[in-house]
Tab-separated table of C-alpha atoms in Angstrom:
chain	number	residue	atom	x	y	z
A	24	MET	CA	0.000	0.000	0.000
A	25	GLU	CA	2.829	2.341	0.930
A	26	ASN	CA	4.596	1.578	-2.337
A	27	LYS	CA	1.418	2.280	-4.255
A	28	LYS	CA	0.913	5.588	-2.486
A	29	GLN	CA	4.521	6.613	-2.980
A	30	SER	CA	4.287	5.708	-6.630
A	31	PHE	CA	1.123	7.784	-6.911
A	32	ILE	CA	2.697	10.756	-5.171
A	33	ASN	CA	5.738	10.589	-7.443
A	34	ILE	CA	3.505	10.639	-10.489
A	35	ILE	CA	1.439	13.535	-9.149
A	36	ASP	CA	4.562	15.492	-8.348
A	37	LYS	CA	5.956	14.898	-11.820
A	38	ASN	CA	2.740	15.945	-13.538
A	39	LYS	CA	1.304	18.462	-11.109
A	40	GLY	CA	1.469	21.124	-13.779
A	41	ILE	CA	-1.458	19.469	-15.547
A	42	ILE	CA	-3.616	19.777	-12.437
A	43	PHE	CA	-2.575	23.340	-11.723
A	44	LYS	CA	-3.192	24.522	-15.274
A	45	VAL	CA	-6.632	22.919	-15.446
A	46	CYS	CA	-7.607	24.467	-12.100
A	47	ASN	CA	-6.321	27.832	-13.174
A	48	SER	CA	-8.408	27.738	-16.306
A	49	TYR	CA	-11.644	26.526	-14.766
A	50	CYS	CA	-11.695	28.540	-11.548
A	51	ASN	CA	-11.524	32.236	-10.959
A	52	ASN	CA	-10.433	32.478	-7.375
A	53	LYS	CA	-7.728	31.037	-5.210
A	54	GLU	CA	-9.963	29.000	-2.892
A	55	ASP	CA	-11.886	27.377	-5.729
A	56	ARG	CA	-8.616	26.476	-7.429
A	57	LYS	CA	-7.307	24.867	-4.282
A	58	ASP	CA	-10.501	22.888	-3.719
A	59	LEU	CA	-10.631	21.742	-7.306
A	60	ALA	CA	-6.982	20.680	-7.277
A	61	GLN	CA	-7.567	18.579	-4.176
A	62	ASP	CA	-10.713	17.083	-5.694
A	63	ILE	CA	-8.774	16.133	-8.813
A	64	ILE	CA	-6.008	14.480	-6.799
A	65	ILE	CA	-8.564	12.547	-4.783
A	66	GLU	CA	-10.263	11.303	-7.936
A	67	LEU	CA	-6.891	10.421	-9.484
A	68	TRP	CA	-6.138	8.336	-6.400
A	69	LYS	CA	-9.528	6.596	-6.591
A	70	SER	CA	-8.923	5.780	-10.246
A	71	PHE	CA	-5.261	4.843	-9.824
A	72	ASP	CA	-5.846	1.096	-9.674
A	73	LYS	CA	-7.939	1.243	-12.834
A	74	TYR	CA	-5.356	3.023	-14.945
A	75	ASN	CA	-5.268	1.432	-18.379
A	76	PRO	CA	-1.668	1.294	-19.686
A	77	GLN	CA	-3.107	1.279	-23.212
A	78	PHE	CA	-3.243	5.061	-22.850
A	79	LYS	CA	-0.457	7.428	-21.958
A	80	PHE	CA	-0.407	8.383	-18.327
A	81	THR	CA	-0.837	12.053	-19.140
A	82	THR	CA	-3.907	11.187	-21.265
A	83	TRP	CA	-5.433	9.445	-18.273
A	84	MET	CA	-4.560	12.344	-16.030
A	85	TYR	CA	-5.930	14.985	-18.374
A	86	ARG	CA	-9.194	13.082	-18.733
A	87	ILE	CA	-9.748	12.873	-15.004
A	88	ALA	CA	-8.624	16.431	-14.296
A	89	LEU	CA	-10.825	17.870	-17.021
A	90	ASN	CA	-13.805	15.708	-16.103
A	91	VAL	CA	-13.619	16.736	-12.464
A	92	ALA	CA	-13.097	20.385	-13.373
A	93	ILE	CA	-15.952	20.499	-15.840
A	94	SER	CA	-18.336	18.508	-13.634
A	95	THR	CA	-17.606	20.490	-10.530
A	96	TYR	CA	-17.557	23.975	-11.850
A	97	ARG	CA	-19.817	23.948	-14.894
A	98	LYS	CA	-22.336	26.132	-13.129
A	99	SER	CA	-19.991	27.603	-10.621
A	100	VAL	CA	-20.621	31.112	-9.427
A	101	THR	CA	-19.675	30.623	-5.836
A	102	ARG	CA	-17.686	27.855	-4.215
A	103	LYS	CA	-19.477	24.599	-4.670
A	104	LYS	CA	-18.013	21.466	-3.305
A	105	TYR	CA	-18.608	18.426	-5.426
A	106	PHE	CA	-16.534	16.286	-3.195
A	107	SER	CA	-16.353	16.493	0.538
A	108	THR	CA	-12.850	17.654	1.265
A	109	LEU	CA	-10.504	16.207	3.754
A	110	ASN	CA	-9.401	18.202	6.733
A	111	PHE	CA	-5.966	18.831	5.284
A	112	ASP	CA	-5.006	21.306	2.597
A	113	PHE	CA	-2.182	19.747	0.702
A	114	ILE	CA	-2.374	22.361	-2.034
A	115	ASN	CA	-1.371	25.927	-1.416
A	116	VAL	CA	-1.950	28.805	-3.763
A	117	THR	CA	-0.275	32.086	-2.964
A	118	ASP	CA	-1.824	35.482	-3.382
A	119	GLU	CA	0.235	36.714	-6.252
A	120	GLU	CA	-2.104	37.615	-9.081
A	121	ILE	CA	-1.939	34.978	-11.753
A	122	GLU	CA	-3.075	37.508	-14.270
A	123	SER	CA	-1.210	40.798	-14.056
A	124	ASN	CA	-2.388	43.961	-15.760
A	125	ASN	CA	-5.322	43.750	-18.086
A	126	LYS	CA	-3.595	44.420	-21.318
A	127	ASP	CA	-0.646	42.092	-21.296
A	128	GLU	CA	-0.742	39.089	-23.564
A	129	VAL	CA	-1.062	36.564	-20.752
A	130	SER	CA	-4.137	38.333	-19.407
A	131	ILE	CA	-5.699	38.556	-22.835
A	132	LEU	CA	-5.068	34.886	-23.490
A	133	MET	CA	-6.435	33.828	-20.106
A	134	ARG	CA	-9.492	36.026	-20.512
A	135	PHE	CA	-10.127	34.498	-23.892
A	136	ILE	CA	-9.761	30.992	-22.525
A	137	ASN	CA	-12.182	31.863	-19.722
A	138	GLU	CA	-14.759	32.921	-22.277
A	139	LEU	CA	-14.693	29.568	-24.024
A	140	ASP	CA	-17.278	26.935	-23.120
A	141	GLU	CA	-16.219	23.912	-21.084
A	142	MET	CA	-15.284	21.652	-23.975
A	143	ASN	CA	-13.458	24.229	-26.079
A	144	LYS	CA	-11.612	25.386	-22.989
A	145	ALA	CA	-10.403	21.821	-22.495
A	146	LEU	CA	-9.363	21.677	-26.144
A	147	MET	CA	-7.401	24.907	-25.857
A	148	ILE	CA	-5.598	23.843	-22.681
A	149	LEU	CA	-4.585	20.557	-24.265
A	150	TYR	CA	-3.399	22.285	-27.421
A	151	LEU	CA	-1.382	24.953	-25.662
A	152	ASP	CA	0.175	22.302	-23.447
A	153	GLY	CA	1.748	20.819	-26.533
A	154	ASN	CA	-0.378	17.696	-26.873
A	155	SER	CA	-0.581	16.243	-30.367
A	156	HIS	CA	-3.839	16.215	-32.281
A	157	GLN	CA	-3.966	12.464	-31.767
A	158	GLU	CA	-3.601	12.813	-27.994
A	159	ILE	CA	-6.209	15.559	-27.873
A	160	ALA	CA	-8.555	13.410	-29.947
A	161	GLU	CA	-8.162	10.523	-27.474
A	162	ILE	CA	-8.920	12.691	-24.477
A	163	LEU	CA	-11.886	14.464	-26.037
A	164	ASN	CA	-13.225	11.598	-28.111
A	165	ILE	CA	-13.217	13.535	-31.371
A	166	THR	CA	-11.418	12.887	-34.643
A	167	THR	CA	-7.980	14.366	-35.281
A	168	SER	CA	-9.378	16.352	-38.200
A	169	ASN	CA	-12.073	17.727	-35.899
A	170	VAL	CA	-9.309	18.780	-33.496
A	171	GLY	CA	-7.556	20.655	-36.278
A	172	THR	CA	-10.746	22.346	-37.430
A	173	LYS	CA	-11.741	23.474	-33.967
A	174	ILE	CA	-8.285	24.748	-33.110
A	175	GLY	CA	-8.147	26.696	-36.343
A	176	ARG	CA	-11.450	28.318	-35.530
A	177	ILE	CA	-10.449	29.193	-31.989
A	178	LYS	CA	-7.123	30.612	-33.164
A	179	GLN	CA	-8.935	32.877	-35.605
A	180	ARG	CA	-11.151	34.201	-32.863
A	181	LEU	CA	-8.152	34.712	-30.626
A	182	LYS	CA	-6.256	36.528	-33.343
A	183	ALA	CA	-9.200	38.856	-33.846
A	184	LYS	CA	-9.311	39.506	-30.125
A	185	PHE	CA	-5.615	40.352	-29.929
A	186	GLU	CA	-5.905	42.667	-32.912
A	187	LYS	CA	-8.935	44.417	-31.463
A	188	ILE	CA	-7.184	45.049	-28.169
A	189	SER	CA	-3.919	46.194	-29.685
A	190	ASN	CA	-5.830	48.647	-31.905
B	30	MET	CA	-1.385	34.920	-34.228
B	31	GLU	CA	1.068	32.125	-34.785
B	32	ILE	CA	1.023	28.988	-32.715
B	33	GLU	CA	4.522	29.554	-31.421
B	34	GLU	CA	3.503	32.965	-30.177
B	35	LEU	CA	0.504	31.504	-28.358
B	36	LYS	CA	2.572	28.749	-26.804
B	37	SER	CA	5.145	31.250	-25.678
B	38	ILE	CA	2.428	33.269	-23.923
B	39	TRP	CA	1.127	30.052	-22.376
B	40	LYS	CA	4.610	29.259	-21.103
B	41	GLN	CA	4.703	32.633	-19.349
B	42	GLN	CA	1.467	31.682	-17.638
B	43	GLU	CA	2.943	28.301	-16.693
B	44	LYS	CA	5.868	30.015	-14.974
B	45	LYS	CA	3.491	32.151	-12.919
B	46	ILE	CA	1.542	29.064	-11.937
B	47	GLU	CA	4.734	27.296	-10.850
B	48	ARG	CA	5.564	30.256	-8.612
B	49	ASN	CA	2.114	30.407	-7.064
B	50	TRP	CA	1.205	26.788	-6.534
B	51	GLN	CA	2.775	24.447	-4.056
B	52	LEU	CA	1.965	20.819	-3.534
B	53	ASN	CA	2.752	19.641	-0.043
B	54	LEU	CA	3.960	16.158	-0.785
B	55	LYS	CA	4.690	15.315	2.813
B	56	LEU	CA	1.139	16.160	3.844
B	57	LEU	CA	-0.299	14.404	0.836
B	58	LYS	CA	1.582	11.287	1.859
B	59	SER	CA	0.166	11.427	5.382
B	60	VAL	CA	-3.438	11.995	4.317
B	61	ASN	CA	-5.793	9.053	3.973
B	62	LEU	CA	-7.190	9.770	0.529
B	63	ASP	CA	-9.559	6.834	0.776
B	64	LYS	CA	-11.574	8.782	3.315
B	65	ALA	CA	-12.614	11.420	0.832
B	66	LYS	CA	-16.102	10.775	-0.404
B	67	SER	CA	-17.484	11.785	-3.735
B	68	LYS	CA	-20.822	13.408	-4.215
B	69	MET	CA	-21.730	10.400	-6.287
B	70	ASN	CA	-22.031	8.683	-2.892
B	71	SER	CA	-24.946	10.914	-1.908
B	72	LEU	CA	-26.677	10.286	-5.232
B	73	THR	CA	-26.104	6.580	-4.674
B	74	TRP	CA	-27.658	6.841	-1.218
B	75	ILE	CA	-30.710	8.719	-2.478
B	76	THR	CA	-31.264	6.130	-5.179
B	77	LEU	CA	-30.719	3.303	-2.719
B	78	ILE	CA	-33.260	4.802	-0.314
B	79	THR	CA	-35.778	5.163	-3.141
B	80	LEU	CA	-35.166	1.558	-4.117
B	81	CYS	CA	-35.597	0.320	-0.550
B	82	PHE	CA	-38.731	2.428	-0.051
B	83	TYR	CA	-40.479	1.069	-3.108
B	84	LEU	CA	-39.389	-2.492	-2.373
B	85	MET	CA	-40.809	-2.109	1.117
B	86	MET	CA	-44.030	-0.645	-0.197
B	87	GLY	CA	-44.197	-3.437	-2.740
B	88	LEU	CA	-43.873	-5.978	0.027
B	89	PHE	CA	-46.520	-4.165	2.050
B	90	PHE	CA	-48.921	-4.188	-0.890
B	91	LEU	CA	-48.187	-7.866	-1.552
B	92	ILE	CA	-48.866	-8.853	2.069
B	93	PHE	CA	-52.123	-6.914	1.886
B	94	ALA	CA	-53.089	-8.765	-1.270
B	95	PHE	CA	-52.411	-12.186	0.297
B	96	ARG	CA	-54.115	-11.346	3.563
B	97	ASN	CA	-57.205	-10.264	1.654
B	98	TRP	CA	-57.058	-12.990	-0.978
B	99	GLY	CA	-60.628	-13.952	-0.342
B	100	THR	CA	-61.867	-10.484	-1.290
B	101	PRO	CA	-61.106	-10.028	-5.016
B	102	HIS	CA	-61.126	-6.238	-5.106
B	103	PHE	CA	-58.628	-6.077	-2.211
B	104	ALA	CA	-56.419	-8.765	-3.651
B	105	ILE	CA	-56.364	-7.186	-7.102
B	106	SER	CA	-55.680	-3.711	-5.662
B	107	GLY	CA	-52.800	-5.104	-3.621
B	108	LEU	CA	-51.325	-6.865	-6.636
B	109	VAL	CA	-51.671	-3.830	-8.914
B	110	LEU	CA	-49.894	-1.638	-6.381
B	111	THR	CA	-47.216	-4.296	-5.915
B	112	VAL	CA	-46.493	-4.319	-9.641
B	113	TRP	CA	-46.365	-0.517	-9.726
B	114	SER	CA	-43.889	-0.456	-6.833
B	115	VAL	CA	-41.722	-3.084	-8.474
B	116	ILE	CA	-41.626	-1.068	-11.717
B	117	ILE	CA	-40.373	2.007	-9.866
B	118	ALA	CA	-37.920	-0.081	-7.847
B	119	THR	CA	-36.570	-1.495	-11.114
B	120	GLY	CA	-36.073	2.064	-12.361
B	121	SER	CA	-34.051	2.827	-9.230
B	122	LEU	CA	-31.960	-0.283	-9.732
B	123	LYS	CA	-31.131	0.772	-13.287
B	124	GLN	CA	-30.197	4.176	-11.984
B	125	LEU	CA	-27.870	2.633	-9.412
B	126	SER	CA	-26.260	0.638	-12.164
B	127	SER	CA	-25.681	3.844	-14.198
B	128	ILE	CA	-24.110	5.541	-11.201
B	129	GLN	CA	-21.700	2.652	-10.680
B	130	LYS	CA	-20.557	2.994	-14.278
B	131	ILE	CA	-19.414	6.587	-13.766
B	132	ASN	CA	-15.692	6.529	-14.427
B	133	PHE	CA	-13.786	9.794	-14.479
B	134	ALA	CA	-11.122	8.305	-16.717
B	135	LEU	CA	-13.562	8.071	-19.619
B	136	PRO	CA	-13.127	10.466	-22.557
B	137	VAL	CA	-14.387	13.855	-21.454
B	138	PRO	CA	-17.557	14.166	-23.566
B	139	GLU	CA	-18.584	10.589	-22.769
B	140	LEU	CA	-18.322	11.059	-19.018
B	141	GLN	CA	-19.995	14.460	-19.105
B	142	ARG	CA	-22.878	12.996	-21.060
B	143	LYS	CA	-23.301	10.140	-18.588
B	144	MET	CA	-23.298	12.533	-15.658
B	145	GLU	CA	-25.809	14.888	-17.169
B	146	SER	CA	-28.018	11.945	-18.091
B	147	LEU	CA	-28.290	11.126	-14.405
B	148	LYS	CA	-30.134	14.400	-13.975
B	149	LEU	CA	-32.788	13.155	-16.310
B	150	ILE	CA	-33.779	10.495	-13.822
B	151	ILE	CA	-36.562	12.658	-12.451
B	152	LEU	CA	-38.190	12.510	-15.841
B	153	ARG	CA	-37.943	8.742	-15.898
B	154	TYR	CA	-39.445	8.395	-12.436
B	155	LEU	CA	-42.331	10.595	-13.482
B	156	GLN	CA	-42.839	8.503	-16.608
B	157	LEU	CA	-43.113	5.375	-14.480
B	158	ALA	CA	-45.019	6.827	-11.523
B	159	GLN	CA	-47.781	8.325	-13.641
B	160	TRP	CA	-48.865	4.832	-14.677
B	161	ILE	CA	-50.808	4.685	-11.395
B	162	ILE	CA	-53.323	7.138	-12.880
B	163	PRO	CA	-55.544	4.585	-14.621
B	164	PHE	CA	-55.246	2.370	-11.536
B	165	TYR	CA	-56.215	5.089	-9.074
B	166	LEU	CA	-59.021	2.871	-7.847
B	167	ALA	CA	-56.488	0.415	-6.422
B	168	LEU	CA	-55.040	3.218	-4.274
B	169	VAL	CA	-58.489	4.327	-3.109
B	170	ILE	CA	-59.564	0.791	-2.184
B	171	PHE	CA	-56.249	0.011	-0.497
B	172	TRP	CA	-55.888	3.141	1.648
B	173	LEU	CA	-59.526	3.262	2.735
B	174	LYS	CA	-59.163	-0.304	3.916
B	175	VAL	CA	-55.791	0.151	5.605
B	176	LEU	CA	-56.512	3.492	7.260
B	177	PHE	CA	-60.211	3.249	8.056
B	178	ASP	CA	-60.972	-0.447	7.629
B	179	PHE	CA	-63.566	0.638	5.115
B	180	ASP	CA	-64.607	-1.464	2.134
B	181	ILE	CA	-65.677	1.124	-0.420
B	182	VAL	CA	-66.565	-1.386	-3.133
B	183	ASN	CA	-69.137	-3.183	-0.988
B	184	SER	CA	-70.451	0.064	0.420
B	185	ALA	CA	-70.755	1.990	-2.817
B	186	GLY	CA	-72.230	-0.827	-4.854
B	187	GLU	CA	-71.854	-2.342	-8.296
B	188	LYS	CA	-72.968	0.686	-10.261
B	189	TRP	CA	-70.295	2.835	-8.675
B	190	LEU	CA	-67.678	0.153	-9.301
B	191	PHE	CA	-68.697	-0.143	-12.951
B	192	ILE	CA	-68.361	3.612	-13.440
B	193	GLN	CA	-64.920	3.581	-11.831
B	194	LEU	CA	-63.751	0.739	-14.049
B	195	ILE	CA	-64.932	2.535	-17.184
B	196	LEU	CA	-63.153	5.662	-16.009
B	197	SER	CA	-59.989	3.651	-15.363
B	198	LEU	CA	-60.064	2.220	-18.875
B	199	THR	CA	-60.427	5.666	-20.386
B	200	LEU	CA	-57.409	6.828	-18.405
B	201	ILE	CA	-55.080	4.226	-19.926
B	202	PRO	CA	-54.649	6.120	-23.213
B	203	LEU	CA	-53.994	9.231	-21.135
B	204	SER	CA	-51.166	7.509	-19.279
B	205	LEU	CA	-49.777	6.259	-22.561
B	206	TRP	CA	-49.876	9.785	-23.896
B	207	PHE	CA	-48.140	11.120	-20.764
B	208	HIS	CA	-45.501	8.421	-21.057
B	209	ARG	CA	-44.692	9.511	-24.595
B	210	LYS	CA	-44.790	13.203	-23.757
B	211	LEU	CA	-42.572	12.991	-20.682
B	212	ARG	CA	-39.421	12.814	-22.714
B	213	PRO	CA	-36.356	15.068	-22.680
B	214	LYS	CA	-37.340	16.724	-25.959
B	215	ASN	CA	-40.532	18.029	-24.349
B	216	ILE	CA	-38.829	19.402	-21.293
B	217	ASN	CA	-39.385	23.024	-22.228
B	218	LYS	CA	-43.134	22.667	-22.392
B	219	LYS	CA	-44.801	24.643	-19.609
B	220	TRP	CA	-46.977	21.819	-18.334
B	221	VAL	CA	-44.036	19.394	-18.142
B	222	ASN	CA	-42.075	21.865	-16.064
B	223	LEU	CA	-45.120	22.341	-13.836
B	224	LEU	CA	-45.345	18.592	-13.289
B	225	MET	CA	-41.751	18.510	-12.166
B	226	LYS	CA	-42.342	21.352	-9.734
B	227	GLY	CA	-39.760	23.639	-11.201
B	228	ALA	CA	-37.006	21.056	-11.537
B	229	GLY	CA	-37.473	21.377	-15.259
B	230	GLY	CA	-34.885	24.157	-15.338
B	231	GLN	CA	-32.103	21.841	-14.222
B	232	ILE	CA	-33.205	19.145	-16.595
B	233	SER	CA	-33.464	21.607	-19.440
B	234	GLU	CA	-29.892	22.702	-18.737
B	235	ALA	CA	-28.718	19.110	-18.616
B	236	ILE	CA	-30.332	18.415	-21.969
B	237	ASP	CA	-28.856	21.570	-23.518
B	238	TYR	CA	-25.431	20.580	-22.249
B	239	ILE	CA	-25.739	17.062	-23.642
B	240	GLN	CA	-26.731	18.607	-26.956
B	241	ARG	CA	-23.653	20.853	-26.866
B	242	ILE	CA	-21.433	17.875	-26.090
B	243	ASN	CA	-22.920	15.988	-29.034
B	244	GLU	CA	-22.335	18.988	-31.296
B	245	PHE	CA	-18.770	19.329	-30.041
B	246	GLU	CA	-18.048	15.692	-30.869
B	247	ASN	CA	-19.694	15.747	-34.259
B	248	ASP	CA	-19.010	19.233	-35.532
B	249	ALA	CA	-16.182	19.220	-38.008
B	250	ASN	CA	-17.150	22.301	-40.042
């Protein structure tokens, strides 16, 4: 059991960026991000024994993280706990603003991502994280050509947004 | 905007996230993650309670039927209500089975669709429960007997019984019509929403979301 837990922790530590980026994109405040991150880790643990080596580990992790994020916060306005949390906070998010001033490129990109619906947001996160079209297709259960089409469309909208703001 | 430009901006965001997020591995190791419950547990419990309730009621109706076997109208009422309870209990069992199949490692649209479909259960229960309408007489006979030890059939007479049976028969097509109408595609109809006491809003949202998921998966243009 200890070996299993240690193995799990090692994997989480190695891939924690996936969790953090998903939480950042689906939640707007620090506390929600923390709660969601913990919920994702809990669900990853519950699904750990059922991991299918047919898929890449990151594929498995993205699926769970995105499913938990989308399920939990689809209608989120205020904090809404989908899972009952444990008494410990093993995630800490500091107060530094993730988005700095309104006009810098990071802020514009994050605002744009926030405006996307749940599924397109997932698509964008996966794409920007450097996942191949094939990997994205596996996670989102769409064809690789569909991935390309959707990304092209989103990029066009994003380009228009950047141009509008810079003008 | 070129992809490399976008990815470079994303990398800047990643660096900020790395600065702001810390994962306490030591604490994570000490925590018993198995203790954390999912909300699916509460949905499971609700469904289980519904299942147990209707199984219990079914048993109650069945015992009534056997105890009053010598009186046809009591026996038949008991049996009708038993069947109705079993139908609803079967619906609960199917629901439990769907809940057990929820697996967060499924492809995102597939899991989201399954989860939203669970919200449509209220519609299914209504579809099943309304089948008591043409058999309202069974409820009347049963409860008058159980609560007041009153045999309405013998008291009211054959003419009354005949009228009730005719009325029951005419209500069967109505129940059939309700059964067909109480489907997700009719959720936005005012009277359907009224029947579900305002829960139609949630169901409507669930259906819209499922539709969006389907469009996301299929849309390639």
